[in-house]
CSV table of C-alpha atoms in Angstrom, one decimal:
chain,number,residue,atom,x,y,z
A,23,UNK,CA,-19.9,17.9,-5.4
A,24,UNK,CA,-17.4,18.6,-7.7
A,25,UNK,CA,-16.1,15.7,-10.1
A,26,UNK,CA,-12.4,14.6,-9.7
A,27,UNK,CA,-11.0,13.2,-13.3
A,28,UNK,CA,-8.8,10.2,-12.8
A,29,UNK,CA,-6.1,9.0,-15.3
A,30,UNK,CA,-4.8,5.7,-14.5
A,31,UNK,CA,-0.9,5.2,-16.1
A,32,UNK,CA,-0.1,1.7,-16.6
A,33,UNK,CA,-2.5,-1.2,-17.6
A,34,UNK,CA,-1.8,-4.3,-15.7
A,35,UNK,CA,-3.9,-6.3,-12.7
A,36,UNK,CA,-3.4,-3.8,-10.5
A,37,UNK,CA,-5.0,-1.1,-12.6
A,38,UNK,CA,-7.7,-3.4,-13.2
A,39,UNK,CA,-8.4,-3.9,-10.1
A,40,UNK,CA,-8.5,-0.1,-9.2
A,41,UNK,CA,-10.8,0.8,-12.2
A,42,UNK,CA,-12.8,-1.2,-11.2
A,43,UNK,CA,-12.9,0.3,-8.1
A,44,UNK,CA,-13.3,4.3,-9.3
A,45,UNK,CA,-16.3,3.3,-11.3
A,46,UNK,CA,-18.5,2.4,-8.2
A,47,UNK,CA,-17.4,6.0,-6.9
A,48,UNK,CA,-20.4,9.0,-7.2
A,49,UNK,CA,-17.8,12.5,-8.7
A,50,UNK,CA,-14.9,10.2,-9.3
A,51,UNK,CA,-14.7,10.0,-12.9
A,52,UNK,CA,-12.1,7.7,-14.8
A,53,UNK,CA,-11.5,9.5,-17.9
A,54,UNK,CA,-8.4,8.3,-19.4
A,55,UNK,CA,-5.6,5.5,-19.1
A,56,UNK,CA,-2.3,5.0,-20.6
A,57,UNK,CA,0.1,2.2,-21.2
A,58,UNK,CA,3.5,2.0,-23.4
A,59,UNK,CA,1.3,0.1,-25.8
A,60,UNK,CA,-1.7,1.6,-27.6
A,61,UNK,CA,-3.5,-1.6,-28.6
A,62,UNK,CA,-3.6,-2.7,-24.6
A,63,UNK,CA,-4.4,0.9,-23.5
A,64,UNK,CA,-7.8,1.0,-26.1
A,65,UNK,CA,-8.7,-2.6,-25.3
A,66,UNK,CA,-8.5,-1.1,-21.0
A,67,UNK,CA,-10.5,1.7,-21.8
A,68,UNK,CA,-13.2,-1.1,-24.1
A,69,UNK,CA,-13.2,-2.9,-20.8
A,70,UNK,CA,-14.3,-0.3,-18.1
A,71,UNK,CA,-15.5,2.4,-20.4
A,72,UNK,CA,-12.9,4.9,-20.4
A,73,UNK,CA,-12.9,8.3,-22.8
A,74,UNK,CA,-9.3,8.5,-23.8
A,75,UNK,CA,-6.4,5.4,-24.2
A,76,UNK,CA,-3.4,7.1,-24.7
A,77,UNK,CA,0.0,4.6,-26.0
A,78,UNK,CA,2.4,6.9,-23.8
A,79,UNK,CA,2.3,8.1,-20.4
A,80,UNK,CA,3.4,11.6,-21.9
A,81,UNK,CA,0.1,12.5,-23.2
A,82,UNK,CA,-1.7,11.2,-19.7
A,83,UNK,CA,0.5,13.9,-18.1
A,84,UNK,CA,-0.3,16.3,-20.2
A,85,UNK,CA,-4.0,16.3,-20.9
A,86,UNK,CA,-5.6,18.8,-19.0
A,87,UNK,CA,-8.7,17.3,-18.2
A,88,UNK,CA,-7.6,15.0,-15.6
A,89,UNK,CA,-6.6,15.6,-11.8
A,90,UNK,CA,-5.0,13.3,-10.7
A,91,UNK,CA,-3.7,10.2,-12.1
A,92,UNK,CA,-2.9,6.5,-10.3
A,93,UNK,CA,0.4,4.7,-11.0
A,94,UNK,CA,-0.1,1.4,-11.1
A,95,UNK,CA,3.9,0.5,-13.1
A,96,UNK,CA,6.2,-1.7,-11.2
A,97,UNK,CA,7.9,0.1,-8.1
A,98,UNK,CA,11.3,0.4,-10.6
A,99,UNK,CA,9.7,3.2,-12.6
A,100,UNK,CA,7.5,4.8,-9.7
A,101,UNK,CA,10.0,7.8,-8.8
A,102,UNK,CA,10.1,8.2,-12.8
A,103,UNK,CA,6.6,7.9,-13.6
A,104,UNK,CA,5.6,10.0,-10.2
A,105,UNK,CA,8.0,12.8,-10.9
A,106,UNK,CA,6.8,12.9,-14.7
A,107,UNK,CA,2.9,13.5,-13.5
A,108,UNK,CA,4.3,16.0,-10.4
A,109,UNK,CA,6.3,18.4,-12.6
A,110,UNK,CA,3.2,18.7,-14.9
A,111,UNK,CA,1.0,19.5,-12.0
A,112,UNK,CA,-1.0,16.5,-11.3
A,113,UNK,CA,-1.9,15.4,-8.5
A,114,UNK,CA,-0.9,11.6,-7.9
A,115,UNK,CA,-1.5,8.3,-6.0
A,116,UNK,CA,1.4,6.3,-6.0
A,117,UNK,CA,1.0,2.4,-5.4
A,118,UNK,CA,2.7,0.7,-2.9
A,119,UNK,CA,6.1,0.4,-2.4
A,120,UNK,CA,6.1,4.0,-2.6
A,121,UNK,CA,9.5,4.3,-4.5
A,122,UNK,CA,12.4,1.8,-4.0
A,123,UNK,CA,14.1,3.7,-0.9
A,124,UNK,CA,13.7,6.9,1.5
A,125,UNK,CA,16.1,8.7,-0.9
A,126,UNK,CA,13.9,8.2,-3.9
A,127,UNK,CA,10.7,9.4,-1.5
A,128,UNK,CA,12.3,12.2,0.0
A,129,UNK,CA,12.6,13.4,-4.0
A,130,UNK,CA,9.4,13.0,-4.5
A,131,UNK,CA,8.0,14.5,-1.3
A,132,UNK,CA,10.3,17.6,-2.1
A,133,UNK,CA,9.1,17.7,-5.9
A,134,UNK,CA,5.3,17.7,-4.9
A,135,UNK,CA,6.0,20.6,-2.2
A,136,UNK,CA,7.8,22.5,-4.6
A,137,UNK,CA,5.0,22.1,-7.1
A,138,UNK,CA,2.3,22.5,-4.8
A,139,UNK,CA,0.3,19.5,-5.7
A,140,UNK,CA,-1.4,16.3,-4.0
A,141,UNK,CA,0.8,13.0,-3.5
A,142,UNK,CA,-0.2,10.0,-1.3
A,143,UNK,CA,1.1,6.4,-1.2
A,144,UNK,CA,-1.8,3.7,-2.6
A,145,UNK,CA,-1.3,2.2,1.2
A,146,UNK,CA,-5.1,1.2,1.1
A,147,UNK,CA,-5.0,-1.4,4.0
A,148,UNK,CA,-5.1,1.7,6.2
A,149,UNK,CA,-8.7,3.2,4.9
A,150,UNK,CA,-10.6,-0.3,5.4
A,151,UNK,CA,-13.7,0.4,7.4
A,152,UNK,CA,-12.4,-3.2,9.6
A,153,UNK,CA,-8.9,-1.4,10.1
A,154,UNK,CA,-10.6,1.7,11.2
A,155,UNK,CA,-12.9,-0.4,13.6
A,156,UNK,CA,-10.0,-2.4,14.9
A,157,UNK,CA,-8.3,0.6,15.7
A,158,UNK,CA,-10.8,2.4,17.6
A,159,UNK,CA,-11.4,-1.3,19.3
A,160,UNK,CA,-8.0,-0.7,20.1
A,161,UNK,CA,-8.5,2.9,21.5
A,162,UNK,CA,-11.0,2.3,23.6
A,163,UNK,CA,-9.2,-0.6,25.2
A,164,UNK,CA,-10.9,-3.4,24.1
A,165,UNK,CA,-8.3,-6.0,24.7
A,166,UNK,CA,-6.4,-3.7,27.2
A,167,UNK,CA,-3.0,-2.8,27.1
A,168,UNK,CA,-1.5,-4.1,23.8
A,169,UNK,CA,1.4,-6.5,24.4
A,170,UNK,CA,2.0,-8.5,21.2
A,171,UNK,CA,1.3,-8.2,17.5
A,172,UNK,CA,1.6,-11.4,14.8
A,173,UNK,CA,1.0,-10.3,11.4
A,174,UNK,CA,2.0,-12.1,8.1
A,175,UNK,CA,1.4,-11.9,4.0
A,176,UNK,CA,3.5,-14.8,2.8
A,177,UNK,CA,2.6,-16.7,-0.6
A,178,UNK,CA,3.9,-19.3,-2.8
A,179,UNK,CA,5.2,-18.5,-6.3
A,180,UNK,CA,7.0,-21.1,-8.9
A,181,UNK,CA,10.6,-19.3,-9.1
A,182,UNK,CA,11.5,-18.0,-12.6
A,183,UNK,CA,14.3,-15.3,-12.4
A,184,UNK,CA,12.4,-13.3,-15.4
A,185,UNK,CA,9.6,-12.4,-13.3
A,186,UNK,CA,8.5,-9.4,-11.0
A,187,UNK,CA,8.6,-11.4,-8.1
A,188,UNK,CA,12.1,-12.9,-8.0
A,189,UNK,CA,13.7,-10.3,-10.4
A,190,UNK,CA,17.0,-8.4,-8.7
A,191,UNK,CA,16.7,-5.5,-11.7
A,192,UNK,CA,13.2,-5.4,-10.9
A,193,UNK,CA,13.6,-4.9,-7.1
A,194,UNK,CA,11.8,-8.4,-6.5
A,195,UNK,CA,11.4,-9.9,-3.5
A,196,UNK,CA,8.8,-10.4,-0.5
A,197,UNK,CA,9.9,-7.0,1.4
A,198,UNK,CA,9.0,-4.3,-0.9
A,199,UNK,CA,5.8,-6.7,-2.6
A,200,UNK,CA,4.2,-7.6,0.5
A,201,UNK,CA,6.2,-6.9,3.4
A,202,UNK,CA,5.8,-3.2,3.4
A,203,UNK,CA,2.0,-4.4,4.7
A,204,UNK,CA,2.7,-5.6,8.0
A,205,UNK,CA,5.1,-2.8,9.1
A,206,UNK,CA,2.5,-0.7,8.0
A,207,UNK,CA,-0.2,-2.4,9.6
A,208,UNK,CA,1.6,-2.1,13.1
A,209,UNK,CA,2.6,1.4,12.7
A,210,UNK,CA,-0.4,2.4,12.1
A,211,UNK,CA,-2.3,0.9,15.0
A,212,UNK,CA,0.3,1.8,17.7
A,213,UNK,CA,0.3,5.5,16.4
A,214,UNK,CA,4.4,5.3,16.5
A,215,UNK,CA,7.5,4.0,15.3
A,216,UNK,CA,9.2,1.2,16.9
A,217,UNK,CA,12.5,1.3,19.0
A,218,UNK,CA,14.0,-1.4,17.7
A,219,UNK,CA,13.9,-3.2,14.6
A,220,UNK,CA,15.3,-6.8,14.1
A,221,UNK,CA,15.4,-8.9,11.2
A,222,UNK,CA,16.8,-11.6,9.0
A,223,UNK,CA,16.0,-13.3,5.8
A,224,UNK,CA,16.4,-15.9,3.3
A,225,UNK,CA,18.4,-14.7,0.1
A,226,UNK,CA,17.8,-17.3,-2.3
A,227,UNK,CA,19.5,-17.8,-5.8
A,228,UNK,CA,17.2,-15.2,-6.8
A,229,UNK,CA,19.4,-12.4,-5.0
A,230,UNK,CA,16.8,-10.8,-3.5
A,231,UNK,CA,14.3,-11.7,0.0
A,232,UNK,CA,12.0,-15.0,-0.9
A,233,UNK,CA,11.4,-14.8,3.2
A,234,UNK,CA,11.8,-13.0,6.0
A,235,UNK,CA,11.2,-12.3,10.0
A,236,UNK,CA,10.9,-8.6,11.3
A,237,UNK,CA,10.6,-8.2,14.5
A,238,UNK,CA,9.4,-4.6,15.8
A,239,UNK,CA,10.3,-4.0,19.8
A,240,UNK,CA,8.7,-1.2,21.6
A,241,UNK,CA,10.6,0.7,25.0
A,242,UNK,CA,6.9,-0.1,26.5
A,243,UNK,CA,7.0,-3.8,26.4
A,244,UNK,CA,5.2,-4.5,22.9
A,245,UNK,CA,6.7,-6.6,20.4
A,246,UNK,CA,5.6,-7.5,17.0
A,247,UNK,CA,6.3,-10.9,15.0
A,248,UNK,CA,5.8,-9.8,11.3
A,249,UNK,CA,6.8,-12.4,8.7
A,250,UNK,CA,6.8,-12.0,4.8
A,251,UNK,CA,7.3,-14.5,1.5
A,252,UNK,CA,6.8,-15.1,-2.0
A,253,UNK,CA,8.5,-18.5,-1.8
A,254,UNK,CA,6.2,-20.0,0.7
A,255,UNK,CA,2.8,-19.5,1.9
A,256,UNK,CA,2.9,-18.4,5.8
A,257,UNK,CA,-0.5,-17.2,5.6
A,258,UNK,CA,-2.0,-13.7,6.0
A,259,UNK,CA,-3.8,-12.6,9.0
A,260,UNK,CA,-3.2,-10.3,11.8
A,261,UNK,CA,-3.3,-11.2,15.5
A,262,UNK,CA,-3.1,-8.2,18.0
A,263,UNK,CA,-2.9,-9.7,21.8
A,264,UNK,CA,-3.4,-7.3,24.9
A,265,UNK,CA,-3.4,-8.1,28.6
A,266,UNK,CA,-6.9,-8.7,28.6
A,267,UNK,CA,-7.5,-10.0,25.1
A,268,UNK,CA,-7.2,-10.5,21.6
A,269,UNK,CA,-8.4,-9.5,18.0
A,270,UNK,CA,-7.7,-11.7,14.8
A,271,UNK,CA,-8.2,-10.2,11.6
A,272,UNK,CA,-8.6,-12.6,8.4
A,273,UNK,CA,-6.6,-11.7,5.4
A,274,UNK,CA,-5.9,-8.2,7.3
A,275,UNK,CA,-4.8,-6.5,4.3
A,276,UNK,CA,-7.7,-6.6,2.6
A,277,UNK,CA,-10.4,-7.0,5.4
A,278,UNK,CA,-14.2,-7.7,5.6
A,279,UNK,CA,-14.4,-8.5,8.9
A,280,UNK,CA,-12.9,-8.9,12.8
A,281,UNK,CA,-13.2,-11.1,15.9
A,282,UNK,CA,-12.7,-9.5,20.0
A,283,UNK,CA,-12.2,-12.0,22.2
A,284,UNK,CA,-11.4,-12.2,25.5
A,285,UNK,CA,-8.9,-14.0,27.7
A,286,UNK,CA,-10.9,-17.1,27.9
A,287,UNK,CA,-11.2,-17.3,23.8
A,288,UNK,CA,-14.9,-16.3,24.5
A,289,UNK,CA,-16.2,-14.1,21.6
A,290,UNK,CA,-17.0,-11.1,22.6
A,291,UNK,CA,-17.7,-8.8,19.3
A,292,UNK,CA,-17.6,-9.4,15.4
A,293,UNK,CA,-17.3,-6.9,12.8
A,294,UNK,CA,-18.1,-7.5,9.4
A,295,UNK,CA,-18.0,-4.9,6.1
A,296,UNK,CA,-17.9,-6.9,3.1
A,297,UNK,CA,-16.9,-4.5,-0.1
A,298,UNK,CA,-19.4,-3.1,-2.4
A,299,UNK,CA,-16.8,-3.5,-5.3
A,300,UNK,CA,-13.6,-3.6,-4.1
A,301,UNK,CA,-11.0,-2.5,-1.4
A,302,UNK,CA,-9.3,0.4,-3.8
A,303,UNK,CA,-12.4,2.4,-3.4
A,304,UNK,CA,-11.9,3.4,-0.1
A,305,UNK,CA,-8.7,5.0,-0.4
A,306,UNK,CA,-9.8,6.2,-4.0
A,307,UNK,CA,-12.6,7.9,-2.3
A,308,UNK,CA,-10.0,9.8,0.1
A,309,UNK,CA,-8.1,11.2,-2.6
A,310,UNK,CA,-10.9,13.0,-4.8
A,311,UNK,CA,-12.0,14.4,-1.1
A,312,UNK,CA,-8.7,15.8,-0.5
A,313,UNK,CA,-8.8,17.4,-3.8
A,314,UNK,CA,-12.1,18.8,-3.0
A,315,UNK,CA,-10.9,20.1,-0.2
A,316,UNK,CA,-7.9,21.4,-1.5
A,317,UNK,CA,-5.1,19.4,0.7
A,318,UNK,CA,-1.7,18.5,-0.5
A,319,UNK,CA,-1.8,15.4,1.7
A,320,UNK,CA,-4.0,13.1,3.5
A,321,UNK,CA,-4.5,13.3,6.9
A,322,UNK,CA,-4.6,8.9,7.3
A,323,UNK,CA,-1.7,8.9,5.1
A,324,UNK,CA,0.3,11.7,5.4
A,325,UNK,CA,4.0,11.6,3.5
A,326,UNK,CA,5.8,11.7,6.6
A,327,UNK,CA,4.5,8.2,7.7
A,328,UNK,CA,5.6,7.2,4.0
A,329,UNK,CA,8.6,8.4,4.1
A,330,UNK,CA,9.9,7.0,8.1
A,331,UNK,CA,8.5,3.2,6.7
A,332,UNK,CA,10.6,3.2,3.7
A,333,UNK,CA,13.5,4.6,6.2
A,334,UNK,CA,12.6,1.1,8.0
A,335,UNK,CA,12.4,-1.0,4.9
A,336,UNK,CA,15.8,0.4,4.4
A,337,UNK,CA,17.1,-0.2,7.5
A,338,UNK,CA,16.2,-3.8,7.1
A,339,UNK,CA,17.5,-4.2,3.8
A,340,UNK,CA,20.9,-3.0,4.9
A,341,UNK,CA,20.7,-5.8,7.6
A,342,UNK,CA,20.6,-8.4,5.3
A,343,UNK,CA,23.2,-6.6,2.7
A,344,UNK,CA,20.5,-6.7,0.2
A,345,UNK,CA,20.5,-3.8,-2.4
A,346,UNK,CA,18.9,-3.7,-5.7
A,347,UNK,CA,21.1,-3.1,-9.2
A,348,UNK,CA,19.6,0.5,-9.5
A,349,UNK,CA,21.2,1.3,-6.2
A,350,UNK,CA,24.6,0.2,-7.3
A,351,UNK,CA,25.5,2.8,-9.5
């Protein structure tokens, strides 16, 4: 089996978290990571035992060793940072939000065509073994005909205008940093877009989303009550309701386990998969087998569904009149 070489650009949690995650993978090698600052970029490759530490993301790019490198920077610089590793031919996974609007994905969707090279949102919710068992729970007809989905990630955070969270010039706000998981989430299991989408939020002296209600109706008679913070916690599990049932899913973006019930709140099947190091693998794992194989997309995750949920995200946004200082000029 051919061994994929992993750069990782950017050196906070979130990269943490996903080197972590590559190191537990069998011909996923992480060979190198880079942050703006050399010092933090050396003391990240100490920690999980990385070859190279490189103090720019220009010299990531360019070394030829790697394949494909994560980008684990705040969603501000993703277009930036994705279009930098795309134009040098590497292939990329870009964490979630993908960019800050469908304009900014189209771009990059265009600019990995062009170049002929690998690009997938880091949505990995979708590549859980309890979302892929929920779904085909769902496809068999488990619980019936789906009528209703209730899906929140809401948490609290102390407000301080300087950081990521409630930051305008960083596109804060619970949308983009957590929200972008429940449309996903319902997309994804009903297979298709919904008809209508209805929405409002809370702009707080922040200037950007501290809460919000989505609402997703489908022409077939399913609704969907999604809900989003950072303000408040409003907890974070899934319920998906059909005509003759229901399935609750505990902290459904990152998922170890489900519960089928039936009508009568009788339990009728459990599925548990607790991680062997962390959720990232999963979708890690995806990408190197698409570069095995040579694909310029994945087939769970393919850019079109990125691109028609950030259309959504913006579609919402411009309901509440909320735009984000980069998109002013």
């Amino acid at each position: 089996m051919k061994t994929i070489h992993w750069g990782i650009l950017g050196a906070g949690n979130i990269a943490a978290t996903f080197a972590t995650a590559i190191n537990y993978l069998e011909a996923s090698k992480l060979t190198a990571i880079a942050s703006r600052n050399l010092d933090k970029a050396k003391k990240f490759a100490d920690r999980f035992h990385i070859d190279k530490a490189y103090g720019s993301y220009e010299e990531l790019v360019q070394d030829p060793e790697i394949d494909v490198i994560y980008i684990a920077t705040p969603h501000t610089e993703h277009k930036t940072n994705a279009a930098m590793c795309i134009t040098n031919g590497k292939a990329v996974l870009c964490e979630k939000p993908f960019t800050l609007n469908a304009g900014d994905s189209e771009f990059l969707i265009s600019l990995a065509r062009e170049h002929k090279v690998f690009l997938m949102e880091a949505m990995w919710t979708k590549f859980l073994p309890v979302t892929r068992m929920v779904k085909n729970w769902l496809k068999e007809g488990r619980i019936g005909e789906i009528r209703h989905f209730k899906v929140s990630f809401g948490y609290h955070s102390d407000f301080d205008i300087n950081s990521r969270i409630y930051n305008p010039d960083l596109a804060g706000g619970a949308l983009l940093d957590v929200g972008v998981y429940p449309i996903s989430y319902v997309i994804h299991m009903m297979d298709r877009l919904p008809d209508q989408v209805i929405s409002s939020a809370v702009i707080g002296r922040s200037g950007v989303d501290e809460q919000n209600i989505i609402i997703l109706k489908y022409d077939n008679g399913v609704l969907a009550d999604l809900s989003s913070a950072v303000s408040v916690e409003t907890g974070y599990d899934a319920v998906i309701m059909g005509d003759k049932g229901k399935i609750i899913i505990p902290s459904f973006w990152e998922a170890q386990s489900a519960e089928l019930y039936d009508n009568n709140n009788t339990l009728l099947d459990t599925y548990k998969y607790p991680f062997t190091s962390n959720g990232y693998a999963y979708e890690a794992e995806e990408v190197s087998q698409c570069l095995r194989d040579g694909k310029l997309e994945s087939d769970i995750i393919p850019l079109k569904d990125t691109l028609d949920i950030m259309k959504i995200m913006d579609e919402i946004r411009a309901q509440w009149g909320l735009t984000y200082p980069q998109e002013q000029n």
